[in-house]
mmCIF file of C-alpha atoms in Angstrom:
data_model
loop_
_atom_site.group_PDB
_atom_site.id
_atom_site.type_symbol
_atom_site.label_atom_id
_atom_site.label_comp_id
_atom_site.label_asym_id
_atom_site.label_seq_id
_atom_site.Cartn_x
_atom_site.Cartn_y
_atom_site.Cartn_z
ATOM 1 C CA ALA A 1 13.144 6.902 -14.758
ATOM 2 C CA GLN A 2 9.879 4.540 -12.566
ATOM 3 C CA SER A 3 6.693 4.114 -13.135
ATOM 4 C CA VAL A 4 3.649 3.441 -11.388
ATOM 5 C CA THR A 5 0.298 1.455 -13.114
ATOM 6 C CA GLN A 6 -2.962 2.058 -11.785
ATOM 7 C CA LEU A 7 -4.742 -0.443 -14.122
ATOM 8 C CA GLY A 8 -8.675 1.081 -14.635
ATOM 9 C CA SER A 9 -9.294 4.553 -14.293
ATOM 10 C CA HIS A 10 -13.003 3.735 -12.485
ATOM 11 C CA VAL A 11 -13.962 0.945 -10.148
ATOM 12 C CA SER A 12 -17.618 0.492 -9.342
ATOM 13 C CA VAL A 13 -18.159 -1.935 -6.173
ATOM 14 C CA SER A 14 -21.596 -2.559 -3.899
ATOM 15 C CA GLU A 15 -21.494 -1.392 -0.388
ATOM 16 C CA GLY A 16 -20.471 -4.184 1.229
ATOM 17 C CA ALA A 17 -17.982 -5.734 -1.259
ATOM 18 C CA LEU A 18 -14.211 -5.933 -1.678
ATOM 19 C CA VAL A 19 -12.442 -3.065 -2.690
ATOM 20 C CA LEU A 20 -9.455 -4.189 -4.905
ATOM 21 C CA LEU A 21 -7.645 -1.896 -6.831
ATOM 22 C CA ARG A 22 -4.348 -2.380 -7.783
ATOM 23 C CA CYS A 23 -1.166 -0.860 -8.766
ATOM 24 C CA ASN A 24 2.285 -2.090 -10.519
ATOM 25 C CA TYR A 25 5.465 -0.420 -10.359
ATOM 26 C CA SER A 26 8.372 -0.635 -12.934
ATOM 27 C CA SER A 27 11.601 -0.460 -11.002
ATOM 28 C CA SER A 28 14.147 -3.348 -10.786
ATOM 29 C CA VAL A 29 14.977 -2.066 -7.137
ATOM 30 C CA PRO A 30 11.422 -2.191 -4.776
ATOM 31 C CA PRO A 31 10.494 2.121 -4.365
ATOM 32 C CA TYR A 32 9.145 2.797 -1.727
ATOM 33 C CA LEU A 33 5.015 2.491 -2.198
ATOM 34 C CA PHE A 34 2.443 4.649 -0.817
ATOM 35 C CA TRP A 35 -1.357 5.142 -1.615
ATOM 36 C CA TYR A 36 -2.985 8.548 -0.977
ATOM 37 C CA VAL A 37 -6.468 8.912 -0.956
ATOM 38 C CA GLN A 38 -8.354 12.667 -2.476
ATOM 39 C CA TYR A 39 -12.334 12.939 -2.172
ATOM 40 C CA PRO A 40 -13.478 15.896 -4.105
ATOM 41 C CA ASN A 41 -12.237 19.584 -3.987
ATOM 42 C CA GLN A 42 -9.028 18.173 -0.970
ATOM 43 C CA GLY A 43 -5.979 17.546 -0.717
ATOM 44 C CA LEU A 44 -4.139 13.509 -1.481
ATOM 45 C CA GLN A 45 -4.479 11.983 1.890
ATOM 46 C CA LEU A 46 -1.835 8.997 3.437
ATOM 47 C CA LEU A 47 -3.222 5.735 3.865
ATOM 48 C CA LEU A 48 -0.566 3.726 3.540
ATOM 49 C CA LYS A 49 3.342 2.795 2.764
ATOM 50 C CA TYR A 50 5.412 0.368 1.960
ATOM 51 C CA THR A 51 9.780 0.904 3.319
ATOM 52 C CA SER A 52 10.893 -2.870 2.702
ATOM 53 C CA ALA A 53 9.466 -4.125 6.518
ATOM 54 C CA ALA A 54 5.866 -6.267 6.732
ATOM 55 C CA THR A 55 4.601 -7.116 2.755
ATOM 56 C CA LEU A 56 1.760 -7.008 4.325
ATOM 57 C CA VAL A 57 1.090 -2.268 5.493
ATOM 58 C CA LYS A 58 -2.239 -2.211 7.146
ATOM 59 C CA GLY A 59 -3.343 1.896 6.897
ATOM 60 C CA ILE A 60 -6.457 3.831 7.727
ATOM 61 C CA ASN A 61 -9.820 3.033 7.256
ATOM 62 C CA GLY A 62 -9.801 -0.161 7.373
ATOM 63 C CA PHE A 63 -7.158 -0.740 3.832
ATOM 64 C CA GLU A 64 -4.283 -1.873 3.659
ATOM 65 C CA ALA A 65 -1.691 -3.537 0.854
ATOM 66 C CA GLU A 66 0.458 -6.439 0.198
ATOM 67 C CA PHE A 67 4.348 -5.741 -1.586
ATOM 68 C CA LYS A 68 5.323 -8.487 -3.793
ATOM 69 C CA LYS A 69 8.010 -8.097 -5.204
ATOM 70 C CA SER A 70 7.158 -11.189 -7.457
ATOM 71 C CA GLU A 71 5.177 -9.459 -9.172
ATOM 72 C CA THR A 72 6.172 -5.598 -8.855
ATOM 73 C CA SER A 73 2.763 -4.828 -7.305
ATOM 74 C CA PHE A 74 1.451 -3.455 -4.396
ATOM 75 C CA HIS A 75 -2.709 -3.586 -4.434
ATOM 76 C CA LEU A 76 -4.634 -1.952 -2.199
ATOM 77 C CA THR A 77 -8.052 -3.505 -0.497
ATOM 78 C CA LYS A 78 -10.831 -3.414 1.435
ATOM 79 C CA PRO A 79 -12.762 -5.977 2.721
ATOM 80 C CA SER A 80 -15.767 -4.034 3.031
ATOM 81 C CA ALA A 81 -17.018 -1.133 1.098
ATOM 82 C CA HIS A 82 -18.199 1.814 3.103
ATOM 83 C CA MET A 83 -19.869 4.841 1.281
ATOM 84 C CA SER A 84 -17.212 7.167 2.454
ATOM 85 C CA ASP A 85 -15.201 5.039 0.563
ATOM 86 C CA ALA A 86 -15.995 6.803 -2.563
ATOM 87 C CA ALA A 87 -12.983 8.561 -4.069
ATOM 88 C CA GLU A 88 -9.738 9.643 -5.880
ATOM 89 C CA TYR A 89 -7.324 6.449 -5.368
ATOM 90 C CA PHE A 90 -3.333 7.533 -6.388
ATOM 91 C CA CYS A 91 -0.766 5.162 -6.166
ATOM 92 C CA ALA A 92 2.269 6.306 -5.797
ATOM 93 C CA ALA A 93 6.064 5.524 -5.936
ATOM 94 C CA SER A 94 9.787 7.253 -5.198
ATOM 95 C CA ASN A 95 13.326 5.204 -4.944
ATOM 96 C CA SER A 96 16.121 6.860 -3.106
ATOM 97 C CA GLY A 97 17.809 9.575 -3.817
ATOM 98 C CA ASN A 98 16.636 13.591 -4.751
ATOM 99 C CA THR A 99 14.223 11.874 -7.467
ATOM 100 C CA PRO A 100 10.513 12.769 -7.459
ATOM 101 C CA LEU A 101 7.425 11.448 -6.467
ATOM 102 C CA VAL A 102 5.628 9.138 -9.029
ATOM 103 C CA PHE A 103 2.084 9.416 -9.236
ATOM 104 C CA GLY A 104 0.177 7.252 -11.298
ATOM 105 C CA LYS A 105 -2.613 7.730 -13.440
ATOM 106 C CA GLY A 106 -5.369 7.221 -10.236
ATOM 107 C CA THR A 107 -8.369 5.637 -10.200
ATOM 108 C CA ARG A 108 -12.400 6.299 -9.324
ATOM 109 C CA LEU A 109 -13.554 4.110 -6.436
ATOM 110 C CA SER A 110 -17.372 4.426 -6.757
ATOM 111 C CA VAL A 111 -19.131 2.669 -4.085
ATOM 112 C CA ILE A 112 -22.867 1.402 -4.684
ATOM 113 C CA ALA A 113 -25.503 1.457 -2.821
ATOM 114 C CA ASP B 1 0.036 21.277 15.070
ATOM 115 C CA THR B 2 0.297 18.469 12.314
ATOM 116 C CA GLU B 3 -1.227 20.045 8.685
ATOM 117 C CA VAL B 4 -0.635 21.938 6.613
ATOM 118 C CA THR B 5 -2.522 24.872 5.496
ATOM 119 C CA GLN B 6 -2.888 26.871 2.048
ATOM 120 C CA THR B 7 -4.814 30.089 1.106
ATOM 121 C CA PRO B 8 -6.480 31.145 -0.487
ATOM 122 C CA LYS B 9 -9.126 28.109 -0.803
ATOM 123 C CA HIS B 10 -10.272 29.863 -4.050
ATOM 124 C CA LEU B 11 -8.864 32.682 -6.420
ATOM 125 C CA VAL B 12 -10.471 34.077 -9.954
ATOM 126 C CA MET B 13 -7.135 36.226 -11.664
ATOM 127 C CA GLY B 14 -6.709 38.187 -15.109
ATOM 128 C CA MET B 15 -3.737 37.171 -17.338
ATOM 129 C CA THR B 16 -2.392 40.756 -16.394
ATOM 130 C CA ASN B 17 -2.727 39.982 -12.587
ATOM 131 C CA LYS B 18 0.209 39.693 -9.776
ATOM 132 C CA LYS B 19 -1.103 36.725 -7.183
ATOM 133 C CA SER B 20 0.286 34.757 -4.458
ATOM 134 C CA LEU B 21 -0.514 31.263 -3.528
ATOM 135 C CA LYS B 22 0.274 30.672 0.564
ATOM 136 C CA CYS B 23 1.190 27.323 2.638
ATOM 137 C CA GLU B 24 2.571 26.999 5.587
ATOM 138 C CA GLN B 25 3.285 23.519 8.326
ATOM 139 C CA HIS B 26 4.186 24.041 11.962
ATOM 140 C CA MET B 27 5.253 20.800 11.829
ATOM 141 C CA GLY B 28 9.012 20.910 11.854
ATOM 142 C CA HIS B 29 9.115 19.698 7.815
ATOM 143 C CA ARG B 30 12.608 20.856 6.107
ATOM 144 C CA ALA B 31 11.281 19.410 2.330
ATOM 145 C CA MET B 32 7.835 20.962 0.759
ATOM 146 C CA TYR B 33 5.875 21.279 -2.695
ATOM 147 C CA TRP B 34 4.270 22.459 -5.467
ATOM 148 C CA TYR B 35 2.100 20.842 -7.198
ATOM 149 C CA LYS B 36 -0.578 21.321 -9.736
ATOM 150 C CA GLN B 37 -3.100 19.199 -10.394
ATOM 151 C CA LYS B 38 -5.524 19.043 -13.261
ATOM 152 C CA ALA B 39 -8.942 17.179 -13.785
ATOM 153 C CA LYS B 40 -8.599 14.017 -13.639
ATOM 154 C CA LYS B 41 -5.190 13.480 -13.644
ATOM 155 C CA PRO B 42 -2.983 13.108 -10.717
ATOM 156 C CA PRO B 43 -0.377 15.799 -9.145
ATOM 157 C CA GLU B 44 2.473 17.347 -11.466
ATOM 158 C CA LEU B 45 4.800 17.656 -9.402
ATOM 159 C CA MET B 46 6.395 21.788 -10.453
ATOM 160 C CA PHE B 47 9.174 22.702 -7.456
ATOM 161 C CA VAL B 48 10.819 21.840 -4.727
ATOM 162 C CA TYR B 49 12.175 23.525 -1.704
ATOM 163 C CA SER B 50 14.811 21.905 0.489
ATOM 164 C CA TYR B 51 15.727 23.253 3.578
ATOM 165 C CA GLU B 52 14.658 26.313 2.551
ATOM 166 C CA LYS B 53 16.887 26.057 -0.910
ATOM 167 C CA LEU B 54 15.068 24.895 -4.459
ATOM 168 C CA SER B 55 16.448 21.395 -5.261
ATOM 169 C CA ILE B 56 14.432 20.859 -7.784
ATOM 170 C CA ASN B 57 12.239 23.169 -10.499
ATOM 171 C CA GLU B 58 10.415 21.004 -12.473
ATOM 172 C CA SER B 59 10.812 22.508 -16.027
ATOM 173 C CA VAL B 60 8.601 25.493 -14.672
ATOM 174 C CA PRO B 61 7.786 28.331 -17.208
ATOM 175 C CA SER B 62 8.885 31.642 -15.505
ATOM 176 C CA ARG B 63 5.221 33.305 -14.316
ATOM 177 C CA PHE B 64 5.884 30.405 -11.895
ATOM 178 C CA SER B 65 7.689 31.772 -8.705
ATOM 179 C CA PRO B 66 8.219 30.360 -5.970
ATOM 180 C CA GLU B 67 9.808 31.068 -2.594
ATOM 181 C CA CYS B 68 10.652 29.799 0.820
ATOM 182 C CA PRO B 69 10.767 33.120 3.289
ATOM 183 C CA ASN B 70 11.853 30.074 6.293
ATOM 184 C CA SER B 71 11.271 26.867 7.092
ATOM 185 C CA SER B 72 7.322 27.205 8.090
ATOM 186 C CA LEU B 73 6.487 29.276 4.834
ATOM 187 C CA LEU B 74 5.575 28.690 1.193
ATOM 188 C CA ASN B 75 4.199 30.966 -1.750
ATOM 189 C CA LEU B 76 4.131 30.555 -5.162
ATOM 190 C CA HIS B 77 3.882 34.200 -6.581
ATOM 191 C CA LEU B 78 1.471 33.847 -10.089
ATOM 192 C CA HIS B 79 2.329 36.141 -12.830
ATOM 193 C CA ALA B 80 1.021 36.983 -16.305
ATOM 194 C CA LEU B 81 -0.815 33.142 -15.934
ATOM 195 C CA GLN B 82 -3.109 32.203 -19.458
ATOM 196 C CA PRO B 83 -6.569 30.109 -19.368
ATOM 197 C CA GLU B 84 -4.754 26.692 -19.427
ATOM 198 C CA ASP B 85 -3.036 27.403 -15.682
ATOM 199 C CA SER B 86 -5.979 26.689 -13.831
ATOM 200 C CA ALA B 87 -5.515 24.356 -11.795
ATOM 201 C CA LEU B 88 -5.295 22.072 -8.017
ATOM 202 C CA TYR B 89 -2.360 23.885 -6.593
ATOM 203 C CA LEU B 90 -1.238 21.637 -3.978
ATOM 204 C CA CYS B 91 1.251 22.202 -1.130
ATOM 205 C CA ALA B 92 3.205 19.664 0.657
ATOM 206 C CA SER B 93 5.404 18.576 2.729
ATOM 207 C CA SER B 94 7.820 16.722 4.381
ATOM 208 C CA PRO B 95 9.857 16.140 7.772
ATOM 209 C CA ARG B 96 13.295 15.748 6.164
ATOM 210 C CA GLY B 97 15.473 17.367 3.165
ATOM 211 C CA SER B 98 13.836 16.009 -0.269
ATOM 212 C CA GLY B 99 16.034 12.733 -0.671
ATOM 213 C CA ARG B 100 15.012 10.897 2.038
ATOM 214 C CA ALA B 101 12.526 8.850 -0.232
ATOM 215 C CA LYS B 102 10.757 6.718 2.028
ATOM 216 C CA ASP B 103 8.970 9.897 4.293
ATOM 217 C CA GLU B 104 5.345 10.152 3.227
ATOM 218 C CA GLN B 105 4.478 13.555 1.744
ATOM 219 C CA PHE B 106 1.420 15.767 3.331
ATOM 220 C CA PHE B 107 -0.771 17.893 1.776
ATOM 221 C CA GLY B 108 -2.466 20.754 2.306
ATOM 222 C CA PRO B 109 -6.132 21.042 0.651
ATOM 223 C CA GLY B 110 -4.983 22.877 -2.354
ATOM 224 C CA THR B 111 -6.293 26.066 -3.832
ATOM 225 C CA ARG B 112 -8.731 26.375 -6.702
ATOM 226 C CA LEU B 113 -6.798 28.753 -9.701
ATOM 227 C CA THR B 114 -9.126 30.026 -12.365
ATOM 228 C CA VAL B 115 -7.735 32.361 -14.669
ATOM 229 C CA LEU B 116 -9.830 34.387 -17.383
#
């Protein structure tokens, strides 16, 4: 069964610093991959998704992620953190067919002024 | 209209009450989902409706009863809940049936449920 691992339950960066949130998937067949952001007391919002087209995917709010099959990874990056980026980030994967979306455990991003 | 709406925003209920959560989308999406999310945890899938038919029930207790009256509306009926059912309940939708793995899900803001 598919599983998603997010390394680091909490990441703290300074404002203006690089943001790197890690995500690894388990399946031998590359799944479709998603990054969602959740602000406090809100629902999840899609940042970006990988659907087997370009391996470098650009999303909203200056975020991007690179799919690396050899590393089974889909890490999320942003060159310069902003205070408004502080939130919970979830990586998720789905395979073909009627299988549920599998979420990682989430990474809480804190941005320090 | 490009959003999923959920009502109420907050709900407090006793263990003997009956209440319902409502979710609505007008994007023409054909799959709708209920998730339960506890604090500091990822969402846990409860139910999936595909083309208004229940396609996935993740072994949810019968005190939760989903209903999909039409393609735009999804309800979750609650009865005899337990305090451990207190959580954020999220609704989501996706454009095509639930078998379309590359479709992203659009989430509502959630209903914060407290069971006393």
